[in-house]
mmCIF file of C-alpha atoms in Angstrom:
data_model
loop_
_atom_site.group_PDB
_atom_site.id
_atom_site.type_symbol
_atom_site.label_atom_id
_atom_site.label_comp_id
_atom_site.label_asym_id
_atom_site.label_seq_id
_atom_site.Cartn_x
_atom_site.Cartn_y
_atom_site.Cartn_z
ATOM 1 C CA MET A 1 89.909 122.017 135.109
ATOM 2 C CA ARG A 2 88.472 123.769 138.187
ATOM 3 C CA LYS A 3 86.108 121.841 140.425
ATOM 4 C CA ALA A 4 84.185 122.527 143.538
ATOM 5 C CA THR A 5 85.598 120.661 146.512
ATOM 6 C CA SER A 6 85.718 120.804 150.261
ATOM 7 C CA LEU A 7 88.556 122.930 151.669
ATOM 8 C CA CYS A 8 91.610 120.772 152.145
ATOM 9 C CA PRO A 9 93.889 121.143 155.241
ATOM 10 C CA ALA A 10 95.543 124.563 154.872
ATOM 11 C CA LEU A 11 99.210 125.027 154.242
ATOM 12 C CA ALA A 12 101.129 128.290 154.569
ATOM 13 C CA ALA A 13 99.362 131.322 153.089
ATOM 14 C CA LEU A 14 102.627 132.875 152.067
ATOM 15 C CA LEU A 15 105.546 130.509 151.617
ATOM 16 C CA LEU A 16 109.298 131.288 151.862
ATOM 17 C CA LEU A 17 110.896 128.681 149.685
ATOM 18 C CA THR A 18 114.420 127.262 149.492
ATOM 19 C CA ALA A 19 115.805 125.305 146.531
ATOM 20 C CA CYS A 20 115.253 121.584 146.847
ATOM 21 C CA GLY A 21 116.005 118.551 144.725
ATOM 22 C CA SER A 22 113.713 116.432 142.596
ATOM 23 C CA GLU A 23 112.848 112.837 143.245
ATOM 24 C CA HIS A 24 113.986 111.869 139.746
ATOM 25 C CA ALA A 25 115.492 113.524 136.697
ATOM 26 C CA GLY A 26 113.179 115.965 134.892
ATOM 27 C CA ALA A 27 110.538 116.279 137.590
ATOM 28 C CA PRO A 28 110.136 119.708 139.187
ATOM 29 C CA ALA A 29 110.206 119.766 142.980
ATOM 30 C CA THR A 30 107.211 120.836 144.977
ATOM 31 C CA ALA A 31 108.253 123.201 147.728
ATOM 32 C CA ALA A 32 107.075 122.387 151.256
ATOM 33 C CA PRO A 33 105.755 125.067 153.631
ATOM 34 C CA ALA A 34 108.177 126.605 156.061
ATOM 35 C CA SER A 35 108.545 124.167 159.062
ATOM 36 C CA GLY A 36 105.424 122.349 157.767
ATOM 37 C CA SER A 37 103.308 124.811 159.754
ATOM 38 C CA ALA A 38 99.546 125.197 159.219
ATOM 39 C CA VAL A 39 97.992 128.426 158.014
ATOM 40 C CA THR A 40 97.569 131.018 160.731
ATOM 41 C CA ALA A 41 96.709 134.006 158.549
ATOM 42 C CA ALA A 42 93.129 134.406 157.362
ATOM 43 C CA PRO A 43 92.385 134.087 153.617
ATOM 44 C CA THR A 44 92.248 137.347 151.642
ATOM 45 C CA ASP A 45 88.558 137.888 150.726
ATOM 46 C CA GLY A 46 88.113 134.155 150.464
ATOM 47 C CA VAL A 47 91.284 133.440 148.556
ATOM 48 C CA ARG A 48 94.078 131.305 150.050
ATOM 49 C CA ILE A 49 97.339 130.005 148.684
ATOM 50 C CA THR A 50 97.682 126.379 149.619
ATOM 51 C CA SER A 51 101.062 125.459 148.088
ATOM 52 C CA VAL A 52 103.824 126.837 145.927
ATOM 53 C CA THR A 53 105.992 124.894 143.443
ATOM 54 C CA ILE A 54 109.499 126.078 142.540
ATOM 55 C CA PRO A 55 111.742 123.859 140.403
ATOM 56 C CA SER A 56 115.100 122.831 141.859
ATOM 57 C CA SER A 57 118.066 125.069 141.046
ATOM 58 C CA LYS A 58 120.456 122.586 142.732
ATOM 59 C CA PRO A 59 122.267 119.782 140.833
ATOM 60 C CA THR A 60 121.088 116.322 141.796
ATOM 61 C CA PRO A 61 123.062 113.016 141.746
ATOM 62 C CA GLY A 62 123.089 111.027 138.488
ATOM 63 C CA HIS A 63 122.079 107.392 138.280
ATOM 64 C CA ASP A 64 125.687 106.260 138.614
ATOM 65 C CA GLY A 65 125.942 108.041 142.002
ATOM 66 C CA LEU A 66 128.927 110.075 140.853
ATOM 67 C CA SER A 67 127.955 112.521 138.120
ATOM 68 C CA VAL A 68 125.517 115.337 138.755
ATOM 69 C CA HIS A 69 123.034 117.144 136.573
ATOM 70 C CA ALA A 70 120.581 120.024 136.837
ATOM 71 C CA ASP A 71 116.887 119.328 136.552
ATOM 72 C CA PRO A 72 115.551 120.935 133.353
ATOM 73 C CA LEU A 73 112.851 123.615 133.480
ATOM 74 C CA PRO A 74 109.751 123.254 131.338
ATOM 75 C CA THR A 75 110.260 124.722 127.881
ATOM 76 C CA GLY A 76 109.218 128.405 127.795
ATOM 77 C CA ASP A 77 108.175 128.342 131.440
ATOM 78 C CA SER A 78 109.850 129.054 134.756
ATOM 79 C CA GLY A 79 107.993 126.131 136.371
ATOM 80 C CA ILE A 80 106.957 128.408 139.296
ATOM 81 C CA SER A 81 103.283 128.117 140.303
ATOM 82 C CA ALA A 82 100.940 128.445 143.209
ATOM 83 C CA ALA A 83 97.891 126.358 144.037
ATOM 84 C CA TYR A 84 95.011 128.295 145.594
ATOM 85 C CA THR A 85 91.443 127.993 146.697
ATOM 86 C CA VAL A 86 88.547 130.441 146.405
ATOM 87 C CA THR A 87 85.711 130.059 148.930
ATOM 88 C CA ASN A 88 82.411 131.983 148.603
ATOM 89 C CA THR A 89 80.991 132.576 152.032
ATOM 90 C CA GLY A 90 78.146 134.733 150.652
ATOM 91 C CA THR A 91 74.643 133.952 149.589
ATOM 92 C CA LYS A 92 74.963 134.546 145.869
ATOM 93 C CA ALA A 93 77.229 133.154 143.121
ATOM 94 C CA LEU A 94 80.243 135.395 142.563
ATOM 95 C CA THR A 95 82.970 135.780 139.952
ATOM 96 C CA TYR A 96 86.388 136.564 141.497
ATOM 97 C CA THR A 97 89.333 138.282 139.890
ATOM 98 C CA VAL A 98 92.538 137.723 141.877
ATOM 99 C CA LEU A 99 95.926 139.487 141.397
ATOM 100 C CA PHE A 100 98.932 137.427 142.557
ATOM 101 C CA ASP A 101 102.344 138.934 143.271
ATOM 102 C CA PHE A 102 105.518 136.859 142.565
ATOM 103 C CA SER A 103 108.351 138.292 144.686
ATOM 104 C CA THR A 104 111.863 137.734 146.044
ATOM 105 C CA ASP A 105 113.021 136.904 149.551
ATOM 106 C CA ALA A 106 113.341 140.674 150.088
ATOM 107 C CA GLY A 107 109.676 141.259 149.057
ATOM 108 C CA GLU A 108 110.476 142.868 145.688
ATOM 109 C CA VAL A 109 107.642 142.109 143.282
ATOM 110 C CA MET A 110 109.066 140.597 140.039
ATOM 111 C CA ALA A 111 105.735 139.932 138.256
ATOM 112 C CA ASN A 112 101.957 139.960 138.631
ATOM 113 C CA ARG A 113 99.454 137.487 137.348
ATOM 114 C CA ARG A 114 95.653 137.944 137.247
ATOM 115 C CA GLU A 115 93.257 134.976 137.456
ATOM 116 C CA THR A 116 89.446 135.082 136.995
ATOM 117 C CA VAL A 117 87.397 132.390 138.685
ATOM 118 C CA ARG A 118 83.861 132.428 137.442
ATOM 119 C CA SER A 119 80.545 131.531 139.058
ATOM 120 C CA VAL A 120 81.631 130.305 142.453
ATOM 121 C CA GLY A 121 78.353 129.213 144.139
ATOM 122 C CA PRO A 122 77.353 130.105 147.692
ATOM 123 C CA GLY A 123 79.339 127.978 150.185
ATOM 124 C CA ALA A 124 81.447 126.438 147.402
ATOM 125 C CA THR A 125 85.216 126.224 147.234
ATOM 126 C CA VAL A 126 87.006 126.139 143.921
ATOM 127 C CA GLU A 127 90.637 125.120 143.333
ATOM 128 C CA GLY A 128 93.021 126.760 140.872
ATOM 129 C CA THR A 129 96.617 127.169 139.913
ATOM 130 C CA VAL A 130 98.424 130.378 138.845
ATOM 131 C CA ARG A 131 101.628 130.124 136.915
ATOM 132 C CA LEU A 132 104.469 132.652 136.625
ATOM 133 C CA GLY A 133 105.371 131.669 133.099
ATOM 134 C CA MET A 134 108.738 132.892 131.843
ATOM 135 C CA PRO A 135 110.081 135.871 133.850
ATOM 136 C CA GLY A 136 111.623 138.847 132.043
ATOM 137 C CA PRO A 137 115.395 139.154 131.546
ATOM 138 C CA GLY A 138 117.309 140.283 134.618
ATOM 139 C CA THR A 139 114.516 139.147 137.001
ATOM 140 C CA SER A 140 115.697 138.215 140.454
ATOM 141 C CA ARG A 141 114.904 134.760 141.851
ATOM 142 C CA VAL A 142 111.214 134.388 142.841
ATOM 143 C CA THR A 143 110.661 132.674 146.109
ATOM 144 C CA ARG A 144 107.251 133.970 147.311
ATOM 145 C CA VAL A 145 103.754 134.223 146.004
ATOM 146 C CA LYS A 146 100.992 136.146 147.686
ATOM 147 C CA VAL A 147 97.452 137.386 147.033
ATOM 148 C CA SER A 148 97.727 141.059 146.296
ATOM 149 C CA GLN A 149 94.106 142.035 145.428
ATOM 150 C CA VAL A 150 90.741 140.396 145.172
ATOM 151 C CA THR A 151 87.611 141.760 143.471
ATOM 152 C CA LYS A 152 84.304 139.888 143.336
ATOM 153 C CA VAL A 153 81.120 140.698 141.462
ATOM 154 C CA PRO A 154 77.779 138.946 141.083
ATOM 155 C CA ALA A 155 78.313 136.128 138.612
ATOM 156 C CA SER A 156 75.213 137.268 136.600
ATOM 157 C CA GLU A 157 76.771 140.733 136.231
ATOM 158 C CA ALA A 158 80.383 139.873 135.502
ATOM 159 C CA PRO A 159 81.957 141.281 132.319
ATOM 160 C CA PRO A 160 82.030 138.614 129.625
ATOM 161 C CA GLU A 161 85.131 136.636 128.845
ATOM 162 C CA ALA A 162 87.191 137.640 125.808
ATOM 163 C CA GLY A 163 85.396 136.486 122.671
ATOM 164 C CA GLU A 164 82.193 135.662 124.508
ATOM 165 C CA CYS A 165 78.879 137.228 123.424
ATOM 166 C CA PRO A 166 76.256 137.478 126.184
ATOM 167 C CA PRO A 167 72.629 136.394 125.471
ATOM 168 C CA SER A 168 71.743 140.106 125.167
ATOM 169 C CA GLY A 169 74.025 140.401 122.150
ATOM 170 C CA ILE A 170 75.840 143.327 123.811
ATOM 171 C CA ARG A 171 79.369 143.195 125.312
ATOM 172 C CA LEU A 172 80.100 145.896 127.898
ATOM 173 C CA THR A 173 83.621 146.087 129.310
ATOM 174 C CA THR A 174 86.074 148.629 130.736
ATOM 175 C CA ASP A 175 89.806 149.111 130.059
ATOM 176 C CA ASP A 176 92.664 149.587 132.388
ATOM 177 C CA GLY A 177 92.408 153.356 132.165
ATOM 178 C CA ASP A 178 94.991 156.137 132.055
ATOM 179 C CA ALA A 179 96.394 158.339 134.806
ATOM 180 C CA ALA A 180 98.396 161.509 134.594
ATOM 181 C CA MET A 181 98.978 164.311 137.113
ATOM 182 C CA GLY A 182 96.154 163.101 139.302
ATOM 183 C CA LEU A 183 93.626 162.863 136.454
ATOM 184 C CA ARG A 184 92.055 159.465 135.903
ATOM 185 C CA VAL A 185 90.225 158.223 132.796
ATOM 186 C CA VAL A 186 88.710 154.785 132.274
ATOM 187 C CA GLY A 187 87.074 153.779 129.017
ATOM 188 C CA ILE A 188 83.742 151.963 128.845
ATOM 189 C CA HIS A 189 83.402 149.879 125.682
ATOM 190 C CA LEU A 190 80.111 148.675 124.165
ATOM 191 C CA GLU A 191 80.096 146.188 121.288
ATOM 192 C CA ASN A 192 77.120 144.840 119.436
ATOM 193 C CA CYS A 193 78.120 141.204 119.073
ATOM 194 C CA GLY A 194 74.550 140.052 118.348
ATOM 195 C CA LYS A 195 72.567 139.813 115.130
ATOM 196 C CA GLN A 196 70.228 142.811 115.530
ATOM 197 C CA ASP A 197 70.827 146.547 115.452
ATOM 198 C CA TYR A 198 71.230 148.151 118.907
ATOM 199 C CA SER A 199 70.537 151.817 119.664
ATOM 200 C CA VAL A 200 71.890 154.016 122.407
ATOM 201 C CA ASN A 201 71.235 157.718 123.049
ATOM 202 C CA GLY A 202 73.000 159.741 125.711
ATOM 203 C CA TYR A 203 75.028 158.372 128.593
ATOM 204 C CA PRO A 204 75.479 154.994 130.263
ATOM 205 C CA LEU A 205 73.686 154.633 133.573
ATOM 206 C CA LEU A 206 76.024 154.238 136.549
ATOM 207 C CA GLU A 207 75.582 153.075 140.140
ATOM 208 C CA LEU A 208 78.593 153.197 142.503
ATOM 209 C CA LEU A 209 79.107 150.192 144.913
ATOM 210 C CA ASP A 210 81.315 149.674 147.965
ATOM 211 C CA LYS A 211 83.476 146.624 148.748
ATOM 212 C CA ASP A 212 80.332 144.795 149.953
ATOM 213 C CA LEU A 213 78.540 145.681 146.643
ATOM 214 C CA ARG A 214 76.212 148.112 148.503
ATOM 215 C CA PRO A 215 75.242 151.477 146.874
ATOM 216 C CA VAL A 216 77.556 154.416 147.734
ATOM 217 C CA GLN A 217 75.927 157.721 148.491
ATOM 218 C CA GLY A 218 77.324 161.306 148.472
ATOM 219 C CA ILE A 219 79.170 161.234 145.095
ATOM 220 C CA GLN A 220 78.056 163.608 142.355
ATOM 221 C CA ILE A 221 77.848 161.819 138.987
ATOM 222 C CA VAL A 222 77.907 164.456 136.253
ATOM 223 C CA GLN A 223 77.141 164.103 132.529
ATOM 224 C CA GLY A 224 80.046 165.622 130.572
ATOM 225 C CA SER A 225 83.377 166.831 132.057
ATOM 226 C CA GLY A 226 81.829 168.694 134.965
ATOM 227 C CA GLY A 227 84.797 171.030 134.828
ATOM 228 C CA ILE A 228 87.183 168.202 135.839
ATOM 229 C CA SER A 229 89.243 168.648 132.684
ATOM 230 C CA THR A 230 88.814 170.024 129.137
ATOM 231 C CA GLY A 231 89.840 168.629 125.806
ATOM 232 C CA THR A 232 88.958 165.011 126.815
ATOM 233 C CA GLY A 233 85.916 164.503 124.588
ATOM 234 C CA PHE A 234 83.628 164.342 127.659
ATOM 235 C CA ASP A 235 81.801 167.506 126.543
ATOM 236 C CA GLU A 236 80.836 166.233 123.135
ATOM 237 C CA PRO A 237 77.118 166.451 122.583
ATOM 238 C CA ALA A 238 75.111 163.291 123.153
ATOM 239 C CA ARG A 239 73.724 161.909 119.894
ATOM 240 C CA PRO A 240 71.593 158.871 119.107
ATOM 241 C CA LEU A 241 73.653 155.961 117.755
ATOM 242 C CA VAL A 242 72.551 152.842 115.974
ATOM 243 C CA LEU A 243 75.124 150.068 116.244
ATOM 244 C CA LYS A 244 74.915 147.448 113.555
ATOM 245 C CA PRO A 245 76.218 143.934 114.344
ATOM 246 C CA GLY A 246 79.967 144.194 114.850
ATOM 247 C CA GLU A 247 79.971 147.964 115.552
ATOM 248 C CA SER A 248 81.052 149.576 118.832
ATOM 249 C CA ALA A 249 80.518 152.671 120.906
ATOM 250 C CA LEU A 250 82.752 154.334 123.496
ATOM 251 C CA SER A 251 82.009 156.134 126.776
ATOM 252 C CA GLY A 252 84.171 156.661 129.838
ATOM 253 C CA LEU A 253 84.607 157.860 133.439
ATOM 254 C CA MET A 254 86.843 160.697 134.567
ATOM 255 C CA TRP A 255 87.891 161.961 137.999
ATOM 256 C CA ARG A 256 90.703 163.501 140.012
ATOM 257 C CA ASN A 257 92.186 161.923 143.062
ATOM 258 C CA THR A 258 92.848 165.244 144.865
ATOM 259 C CA THR A 259 92.755 164.812 148.623
ATOM 260 C CA GLU A 260 92.190 167.775 150.984
ATOM 261 C CA SER A 261 90.193 167.957 154.180
ATOM 262 C CA GLY A 262 87.760 165.193 155.087
ATOM 263 C CA PRO A 263 87.690 161.434 154.395
ATOM 264 C CA ALA A 264 88.829 160.277 150.951
ATOM 265 C CA ALA A 265 86.474 158.157 148.837
ATOM 266 C CA ASP A 266 87.870 154.942 147.305
ATOM 267 C CA ILE A 267 85.107 153.075 145.461
ATOM 268 C CA PRO A 268 85.940 149.643 143.972
ATOM 269 C CA TYR A 269 82.910 148.858 141.880
ATOM 270 C CA GLY A 270 80.434 150.383 139.402
ATOM 271 C CA ARG A 271 77.239 148.842 138.112
ATOM 272 C CA VAL A 272 76.786 149.997 134.488
ATOM 273 C CA ARG A 273 73.873 149.772 132.042
ATOM 274 C CA ALA A 274 74.216 150.785 128.403
ATOM 275 C CA LYS A 275 70.803 152.391 128.626
ATOM 276 C CA GLN A 276 67.563 152.214 130.646
ATOM 277 C CA GLY A 277 66.337 148.640 130.828
ATOM 278 C CA ALA A 278 69.622 147.106 129.657
ATOM 279 C CA ASP A 279 71.254 144.212 131.624
ATOM 280 C CA PRO A 280 73.636 145.470 134.230
ATOM 281 C CA VAL A 281 77.393 144.747 134.216
ATOM 282 C CA THR A 282 79.465 145.288 137.387
ATOM 283 C CA VAL A 283 82.977 146.571 136.625
ATOM 284 C CA THR A 284 85.942 147.324 138.800
ATOM 285 C CA PRO A 285 87.405 150.762 137.901
ATOM 286 C CA HIS A 286 88.706 151.382 141.498
ATOM 287 C CA LEU A 287 87.630 155.012 141.771
ATOM 288 C CA ASP A 288 90.127 156.780 144.017
ATOM 289 C CA LEU A 289 88.139 160.016 144.112
ATOM 290 C CA GLY A 290 90.027 161.571 146.995
ATOM 291 C CA THR A 291 87.872 164.264 148.603
ATOM 292 C CA THR A 292 86.547 165.684 145.256
ATOM 293 C CA GLY A 293 83.169 163.923 145.471
ATOM 294 C CA LYS A 294 82.697 164.121 141.693
ATOM 295 C CA LEU A 295 82.733 161.658 138.859
ATOM 296 C CA ALA A 296 82.216 162.538 135.106
ATOM 297 C CA VAL A 297 80.611 160.372 132.552
ATOM 298 C CA ARG A 298 81.207 160.721 128.780
ATOM 299 C CA PRO A 299 78.323 160.335 126.277
ATOM 300 C CA TRP A 300 78.243 157.309 123.957
ATOM 301 C CA THR A 301 80.328 158.116 120.835
ATOM 302 C CA ARG A 302 81.711 156.222 117.966
ATOM 303 C CA PRO A 303 85.333 155.292 118.519
ATOM 304 C CA SER A 304 87.832 157.329 116.453
ATOM 305 C CA ARG A 305 89.415 155.449 113.592
#
């Protein structure tokens, strides 16, 4: 269980680990930081790895002092994990989503794991543990764990957890999107998880935000495809929809990441409302708009069956 705590003495932010024995049979070893050195690198957006555990791959002496045995790994798990802390230095409660890379000595990433840490209060530090689980077949030995990416949104505007229905009775989320030949499309999903009918008519309302959650200016947000691409459903006419409990609607964002002259726009966040007056949800579509300066929004439609 996560708990708020004061920040413990820091260990290495990124640890290079060698195999080490266990204290007794069946107990995985906890790897120590290289040379026992303290952290010198700053945390990544408030997230710091404090220790890494890798089970022993060496045989250890048996109780008779003569025979040897290998320490068993946990069933269905590699036993590899990293402890981390998340510290909110801001003035509002934030929900963090952290992407961790598990890699080899050579820096080759073998797997990613994503952790969401909800409602970290101002000035608070929360502890957590990320686990590799069972690596895929043919995976090289993992010896390093690092923080690859951190996103953080206001806790009151974070997308709901899977299976959770917000007090509004409306779940608004985005998917991982699709990319092909420089064209990007991210779906926006609206589900009526409440007990009353919910109506929408037209397009979701969108505000673009920078890494500090401040409004971004200079981007043209167009209703429909805006000439970005045809045959995508973005030019379907907007129609009023009434969603009964359990029903859903679909919208989306579309852009190209073409880069020509001038600075490229890379926008991490979008604040979305299903309609005027609806509660906002801040999502993380990571809009790499290049120098196009244009983002298309699809009207609310019923998902195809």
